[in-house]
Short mmCIF file of C-alpha atoms and ligand atoms in Angstrom, two decimals:
data_model
loop_
_atom_site.label_atom_id
_atom_site.label_comp_id
_atom_site.label_asym_id
_atom_site.label_seq_id
_atom_site.Cartn_x
_atom_site.Cartn_y
_atom_site.Cartn_z
CA MET A 820 -175.83 22.23 178.89
CA SER A 821 -179.35 23.64 178.63
CA ILE A 822 -182.13 22.42 176.39
CA THR A 823 -182.85 25.37 174.16
CA HIS A 824 -184.73 24.22 171.09
CA ASN A 825 -188.39 23.37 170.50
CA PHE A 826 -189.80 19.89 170.28
CA SER A 827 -190.87 20.61 166.73
CA SER A 828 -187.23 20.60 165.65
CA VAL A 829 -186.46 17.36 167.51
CA THR A 830 -186.81 14.48 165.11
CA SER A 831 -185.65 11.72 167.33
CA LEU A 832 -186.80 10.83 170.81
CA ASN A 833 -183.32 9.54 171.47
CA VAL A 834 -181.85 12.96 170.78
CA PHE A 835 -184.30 14.44 173.26
CA PHE A 836 -183.48 11.78 175.88
CA GLU A 837 -179.78 12.45 175.42
CA GLU A 838 -180.24 16.19 175.90
CA VAL A 839 -182.31 15.62 179.02
CA ARG A 840 -179.69 13.22 180.34
CA GLN A 841 -176.91 15.76 179.92
CA SER A 842 -178.79 18.69 181.45
CA VAL A 843 -180.18 16.66 184.36
CA GLU A 844 -176.77 15.17 185.15
CA LYS A 845 -175.23 18.65 185.08
CA CYS A 846 -177.93 19.84 187.50
CA LEU A 847 -177.45 16.80 189.78
CA ASP A 848 -173.72 17.46 189.77
CA ASP A 849 -174.37 21.05 190.86
CA LEU A 850 -176.90 20.11 193.55
CA ILE A 851 -175.13 17.16 195.20
CA PRO A 852 -172.27 18.09 197.53
CA ARG A 853 -168.82 17.31 196.10
CA SER A 854 -167.12 14.11 197.24
CA ASN A 855 -164.16 15.99 198.69
CA LEU A 856 -166.49 17.76 201.13
CA ALA A 857 -166.95 16.15 204.57
CA PRO A 858 -168.48 13.68 205.21
CA GLU A 859 -166.67 12.44 202.06
CA ARG A 860 -167.89 8.85 202.26
CA LEU A 861 -171.53 9.95 202.32
CA HIS A 862 -171.10 12.28 199.36
CA GLU A 863 -169.19 9.64 197.41
CA ALA A 864 -172.02 7.17 198.05
CA ILE A 865 -174.69 9.61 196.86
CA ARG A 866 -172.71 10.33 193.72
CA TRP A 867 -172.03 6.64 193.17
CA SER A 868 -175.75 6.00 192.78
CA ALA A 869 -177.01 9.29 191.36
CA MET A 870 -174.32 9.67 188.71
CA ALA A 871 -174.37 6.04 187.62
CA GLY A 872 -176.41 6.50 184.50
CA GLY A 873 -180.00 5.35 184.56
CA LYS A 874 -182.48 6.06 181.83
CA ARG A 875 -183.62 9.41 183.30
CA ILE A 876 -187.11 8.69 182.00
CA ARG A 877 -188.88 10.62 184.77
CA PRO A 878 -186.99 13.88 184.09
CA ALA A 879 -187.61 13.38 180.36
CA LEU A 880 -191.33 12.96 180.99
CA LEU A 881 -191.41 16.06 183.18
CA ILE A 882 -189.62 18.20 180.61
CA ALA A 883 -191.63 16.82 177.68
CA THR A 884 -194.88 17.55 179.52
CA GLY A 885 -193.75 21.03 180.50
CA ARG A 886 -192.89 21.73 176.86
CA VAL A 887 -196.42 20.77 175.81
CA PHE A 888 -197.62 23.71 177.90
CA GLY A 889 -194.79 26.09 176.96
CA ALA A 890 -192.71 25.93 180.15
CA PRO A 891 -189.25 27.46 179.69
CA PRO A 892 -186.49 24.80 180.08
CA GLY A 893 -184.75 26.72 182.85
CA SER A 894 -187.88 26.54 185.00
CA MET A 895 -188.04 22.73 184.89
CA ILE A 896 -184.53 21.44 185.34
CA ARG A 897 -184.29 21.54 189.14
CA THR A 898 -187.66 19.85 189.56
CA ALA A 899 -186.64 17.24 187.01
CA ALA A 900 -183.44 16.61 188.99
CA ALA A 901 -185.46 16.49 192.21
CA VAL A 902 -187.70 13.74 190.82
CA GLU A 903 -184.60 11.81 189.75
CA MET A 904 -183.14 12.20 193.27
CA ILE A 905 -186.30 10.76 194.84
CA HIS A 906 -186.19 7.90 192.32
CA THR A 907 -182.51 7.20 193.04
CA TYR A 908 -183.10 7.23 196.80
CA SER A 909 -185.86 4.66 196.33
CA LEU A 910 -183.55 2.42 194.28
CA ILE A 911 -180.80 2.61 196.93
CA HIS A 912 -183.22 1.67 199.70
CA ASP A 913 -184.97 -0.96 197.58
CA ASP A 914 -181.63 -2.70 196.98
CA LEU A 915 -180.82 -2.99 200.72
CA PRO A 916 -180.65 -6.45 202.32
CA ALA A 917 -183.81 -5.65 204.31
CA MET A 918 -185.71 -5.17 201.05
CA ASP A 919 -184.70 -6.70 197.70
CA ASP A 920 -181.12 -7.45 198.71
CA ASP A 921 -179.55 -6.72 195.34
CA ASP A 922 -175.89 -6.48 194.34
CA LEU A 923 -176.20 -4.78 190.96
CA ARG A 924 -177.88 -1.53 189.94
CA ARG A 925 -177.38 0.67 186.89
CA GLY A 926 -174.61 -1.64 185.77
CA ARG A 927 -172.50 -1.29 188.90
CA ALA A 928 -172.41 -2.48 192.50
CA THR A 929 -175.38 -1.33 194.57
CA CYS A 930 -174.70 1.46 197.05
CA HIS A 931 -174.61 -0.79 200.13
CA LYS A 932 -172.25 -3.23 198.38
CA GLN A 933 -169.86 -0.52 197.28
CA PHE A 934 -169.97 1.29 200.62
CA ASP A 935 -171.94 -0.24 203.51
CA GLU A 936 -175.54 -0.53 204.62
CA ALA A 937 -175.56 2.41 207.00
CA THR A 938 -173.99 4.70 204.41
CA ALA A 939 -176.47 3.55 201.78
CA ILE A 940 -179.41 4.30 204.09
CA LEU A 941 -178.03 7.76 204.75
CA ALA A 942 -177.29 8.38 201.07
CA GLY A 943 -180.94 7.62 200.28
CA ASP A 944 -182.13 9.82 203.14
CA VAL A 945 -180.05 12.74 201.92
CA LEU A 946 -181.16 12.38 198.30
CA GLN A 947 -184.72 12.71 199.53
CA THR A 948 -184.10 15.92 201.47
CA LEU A 949 -181.91 17.35 198.69
CA ALA A 950 -184.80 16.86 196.28
CA PHE A 951 -187.15 19.07 198.26
CA GLN A 952 -184.37 21.58 198.94
CA ALA A 953 -183.70 21.82 195.18
CA ILE A 954 -187.28 22.87 194.48
CA ALA A 955 -187.55 25.13 197.54
CA GLY A 956 -184.52 27.07 196.34
CA ASP A 957 -185.47 27.31 192.65
CA GLU A 958 -185.46 31.03 191.86
CA ASN A 959 -186.91 30.39 188.40
CA LEU A 960 -190.25 29.51 190.02
CA THR A 961 -192.64 31.60 192.09
CA PRO A 962 -192.86 30.68 195.79
CA ALA A 963 -196.44 29.44 195.23
CA THR A 964 -195.33 27.11 192.41
CA ARG A 965 -192.45 25.78 194.51
CA VAL A 966 -194.84 24.89 197.35
CA ARG A 967 -197.23 23.24 194.90
CA LEU A 968 -194.44 21.16 193.35
CA ILE A 969 -193.07 20.14 196.74
CA SER A 970 -196.54 19.05 197.75
CA ILE A 971 -197.04 17.02 194.53
CA LEU A 972 -193.69 15.29 194.99
CA ALA A 973 -194.18 14.61 198.70
CA GLU A 974 -197.60 13.08 198.14
CA ALA A 975 -196.30 10.88 195.32
CA SER A 976 -193.26 9.73 197.29
CA GLY A 977 -194.87 8.86 200.60
CA THR A 978 -198.07 7.37 201.95
CA PRO A 979 -201.01 6.63 201.65
CA ALA A 980 -201.08 7.42 197.92
CA GLY A 981 -197.41 7.26 197.05
CA MET A 982 -194.35 5.16 196.34
CA VAL A 983 -193.50 4.12 199.90
CA ALA A 984 -197.06 2.88 200.42
CA GLY A 985 -196.69 0.87 197.19
CA GLN A 986 -193.39 -0.56 198.36
CA GLN A 987 -194.96 -1.71 201.63
CA LEU A 988 -197.88 -3.35 199.79
CA ASP A 989 -195.37 -5.00 197.45
CA LEU A 990 -193.34 -6.40 200.35
CA ASP A 991 -196.53 -7.60 202.06
CA ALA A 992 -197.63 -9.37 198.85
CA GLU A 993 -194.43 -11.41 198.46
CA GLY A 994 -195.26 -15.10 198.36
CA HIS A 995 -199.04 -14.42 198.39
CA ASP A 996 -201.59 -14.95 195.65
CA ILE A 997 -203.07 -11.48 195.26
CA SER A 998 -205.94 -10.37 193.01
CA GLY A 999 -205.56 -8.49 189.69
CA PRO A 1000 -206.85 -5.19 191.18
CA GLU A 1001 -204.47 -5.57 194.14
CA LEU A 1002 -201.55 -6.10 191.74
CA GLU A 1003 -202.56 -3.02 189.75
CA GLN A 1004 -202.82 -0.94 192.92
CA ILE A 1005 -199.27 -1.94 193.96
CA HIS A 1006 -197.95 -0.95 190.53
CA ARG A 1007 -199.89 2.32 190.50
CA LEU A 1008 -198.40 3.35 193.83
CA LYS A 1009 -194.90 1.88 193.73
CA THR A 1010 -194.09 2.97 190.19
CA GLY A 1011 -196.98 5.04 188.89
CA ALA A 1012 -197.19 7.68 191.59
CA LEU A 1013 -193.72 9.15 190.94
CA ILE A 1014 -194.11 8.94 187.17
CA THR A 1015 -197.46 10.72 187.45
CA ALA A 1016 -195.90 13.36 189.70
CA ALA A 1017 -193.20 14.00 187.09
CA ALA A 1018 -195.74 14.66 184.34
CA LYS A 1019 -197.97 16.67 186.66
CA ALA A 1020 -195.03 18.81 187.77
CA GLY A 1021 -194.17 19.62 184.15
CA ALA A 1022 -197.79 20.56 183.46
CA VAL A 1023 -197.98 22.75 186.57
CA ILE A 1024 -194.77 24.59 185.64
CA GLY A 1025 -196.19 25.13 182.15
CA GLY A 1026 -199.41 26.57 183.58
CA ALA A 1027 -201.79 23.85 182.36
CA SER A 1028 -205.49 24.35 183.08
CA ASP A 1029 -207.29 22.08 185.57
CA ALA A 1030 -208.84 20.10 182.70
CA GLU A 1031 -205.45 19.69 181.01
CA LEU A 1032 -203.89 18.66 184.30
CA GLU A 1033 -206.56 16.02 184.76
CA ALA A 1034 -205.89 14.60 181.29
CA ILE A 1035 -202.13 14.56 181.90
CA GLU A 1036 -202.64 12.76 185.21
CA GLN A 1037 -204.75 10.10 183.50
CA TYR A 1038 -202.13 9.67 180.76
CA ALA A 1039 -199.24 9.48 183.22
CA ALA A 1040 -201.00 7.02 185.52
CA LYS A 1041 -201.36 4.69 182.51
CA LEU A 1042 -197.74 5.34 181.54
CA GLY A 1043 -196.64 4.38 185.06
CA LEU A 1044 -198.62 1.17 184.93
CA LEU A 1045 -197.20 0.46 181.47
CA PHE A 1046 -193.68 1.13 182.76
CA GLN A 1047 -194.11 -1.43 185.53
CA ILE A 1048 -195.66 -4.07 183.27
CA THR A 1049 -192.72 -3.73 180.86
CA ASP A 1050 -190.35 -3.81 183.86
CA ASP A 1051 -191.96 -7.09 184.96
CA LEU A 1052 -191.66 -8.47 181.42
CA LEU A 1053 -188.02 -7.44 181.08
CA ASP A 1054 -187.23 -9.14 184.37
CA VAL A 1055 -188.19 -12.48 182.80
CA THR A 1056 -187.12 -11.88 179.19
CA GLN A 1057 -183.97 -9.77 179.30
CA GLU A 1058 -180.34 -10.42 180.33
CA THR A 1059 -178.74 -8.97 183.46
CA GLY A 1060 -176.00 -7.37 181.34
CA VAL A 1061 -178.53 -5.39 179.31
CA LEU A 1062 -180.70 -4.41 182.27
CA GLY A 1063 -177.78 -3.34 184.46
CA LYS A 1064 -179.62 -5.01 187.36
CA THR A 1065 -180.16 -8.65 188.25
CA ALA A 1066 -182.66 -10.28 185.89
CA GLY A 1067 -185.07 -12.93 187.20
CA LYS A 1068 -185.26 -11.42 190.67
CA ASP A 1069 -189.06 -11.17 190.72
CA VAL A 1070 -189.57 -14.90 190.33
CA ALA A 1071 -186.86 -15.68 192.87
CA ALA A 1072 -188.44 -13.31 195.40
CA GLU A 1073 -191.99 -14.52 194.58
CA LYS A 1074 -192.93 -10.96 193.64
CA ALA A 1075 -196.40 -10.05 192.45
CA THR A 1076 -195.96 -9.35 188.73
CA TYR A 1077 -198.05 -9.23 185.55
CA PRO A 1078 -196.24 -12.09 183.74
CA GLY A 1079 -196.25 -14.06 186.99
CA ARG A 1080 -200.00 -13.71 187.33
CA TYR A 1081 -201.15 -13.73 183.69
CA GLY A 1082 -198.24 -15.17 181.67
CA ILE A 1083 -195.89 -13.37 179.25
CA GLU A 1084 -198.29 -13.23 176.32
CA ALA A 1085 -201.25 -11.81 178.26
CA ALA A 1086 -198.96 -9.36 180.06
CA SER A 1087 -197.62 -8.15 176.68
CA SER A 1088 -201.18 -7.66 175.40
CA LYS A 1089 -202.08 -5.79 178.55
CA ALA A 1090 -199.06 -3.52 178.02
CA ALA A 1091 -200.17 -2.73 174.46
CA SER A 1092 -203.72 -1.91 175.55
CA VAL A 1093 -202.54 0.28 178.45
CA CYS A 1094 -200.34 2.13 175.95
CA ASP A 1095 -203.38 2.72 173.71
CA ASP A 1096 -205.33 3.99 176.72
CA ALA A 1097 -202.51 6.37 177.63
CA ARG A 1098 -202.52 7.78 174.10
CA ALA A 1099 -206.31 8.20 174.24
CA ASP A 1100 -206.04 10.13 177.50
CA LEU A 1101 -204.14 12.83 175.61
CA LEU A 1102 -206.98 13.47 173.14
CA PRO A 1103 -208.70 16.19 175.22
CA VAL A 1104 -205.43 18.17 175.36
CA ASP A 1105 -205.60 20.62 172.47
CA ARG A 1106 -201.81 21.00 172.18
CA ASP A 1107 -198.97 19.23 170.42
CA THR A 1108 -198.69 16.08 172.52
CA GLN A 1109 -196.67 14.09 169.96
CA MET A 1110 -193.70 13.73 172.26
CA LEU A 1111 -195.87 12.29 175.04
CA THR A 1112 -197.32 9.75 172.62
CA ALA A 1113 -193.78 8.87 171.53
CA ILE A 1114 -192.73 8.39 175.17
CA ALA A 1115 -195.61 5.93 175.71
CA GLU A 1116 -194.54 3.99 172.61
CA PHE A 1117 -190.95 4.04 173.82
CA VAL A 1118 -191.95 2.59 177.19
CA LEU A 1119 -194.00 -0.12 175.49
CA HIS A 1120 -191.09 -1.22 173.30
CA ARG A 1121 -188.17 -0.57 175.65
CA THR A 1122 -185.51 -3.23 175.96
CA ARG A 1123 -183.97 -2.14 179.29
C1 LIG B 463 -187.61 1.69 198.89
C2 LIG B 463 -189.02 3.75 199.26
C3 LIG B 463 -188.66 2.62 198.43
C4 LIG B 463 -189.31 2.46 197.25
C5 LIG B 463 -188.93 1.45 196.30
C6 LIG B 463 -188.30 2.09 193.07
C7 LIG B 463 -188.86 1.08 193.98
C8 LIG B 463 -189.75 1.53 195.06
C9 LIG B 463 -188.48 -0.19 193.88
C10 LIG B 463 -187.47 -0.67 192.90
C11 LIG B 463 -187.93 -1.92 192.29
C12 LIG B 463 -188.85 -1.66 191.17
C13 LIG B 463 -188.92 -2.65 190.09
C14 LIG B 463 -189.59 -0.59 191.20
C15 LIG B 463 -190.51 -0.21 190.20
C16 LIG B 463 -190.04 1.06 189.63
C17 LIG B 463 -188.97 0.80 188.66
C18 LIG B 463 -189.32 0.07 187.45
C19 LIG B 463 -187.75 1.23 188.93
C20 LIG B 463 -186.66 1.18 187.99
O1 LIG B 463 -186.73 2.40 187.29
P1 LIG B 463 -185.88 2.65 185.97
O2 LIG B 463 -186.02 1.46 185.07
O3 LIG B 463 -184.42 2.70 186.55
O4 LIG B 463 -186.29 3.97 185.43
P2 LIG B 463 -183.16 3.56 186.05
O5 LIG B 463 -181.98 2.91 186.71
O6 LIG B 463 -183.11 3.52 184.55
O7 LIG B 463 -183.38 4.95 186.57
#
């Protein structure tokens, strides 16, 4: 299914999310090798994690941002799927015994539990390379745009300014009393970098100006921080069954979190003010940014 209509005719964010979900899952299904192709176990494991649901918020953000700048839907879908593949790889690796050692993800057994550790490591590895391959082979984009998108995604995924760097800092902080700025830096890298890359990629595909790109980056960095604060809050306030992953893990693992450091009330206030800041960052963009504002509100109030 392709997303064909304009935002202006979309009355509900949920309708938009559902459309993104369907088109991204169709694209993932096309890009990931079939499970009856050798090595079958590896392909089954990739599909187990990638096709397990998930909110698909990063693809939605990418497509919503691209729409702000008039990007045609067909030019965004592979990059949106690529971001989701990087995200899924990070979840598979994060759940491994050497990291968070989790049994439940997206409402089902984690990849290493369902298969085995080695297969889960390889499934994550392959999702990462498939992501870059998906963009490299996207004939709806010019070669220059493909290279730019690959570079944005690589920088956001790796180190020193990306997700893997954030993961390392997070692991290093376990059991330590870190400062507020250190906590924010972990969140900005571990969670914010990929979310920012998603929005930036949409803006680049839509041909945003440098000034617009700067504003979108500011907005998305706040959105990423907001996403992690609400994730921290949900970990202590929501049930495992609703989250589809083990609740209460952060406390058990002595993770550095906002509620852990400031308490639930102060963390909730911080989330609301970061959401306001994200909305304000959109003011210099002289386009219809309603959907991006709605996404920030959605992240603030999300329940899973
Ligand atoms: C192992 C390289 C590597 C990185 C790990 C993603 C991550 C970095 C760690 C997972 C733990 C965690 C709480 C990360 C923060 C990002 C986050 C909130 C991930 C969960 O994203 P959702 O809620 O998940 O979008 P779904 O399943 O809905 O896609």
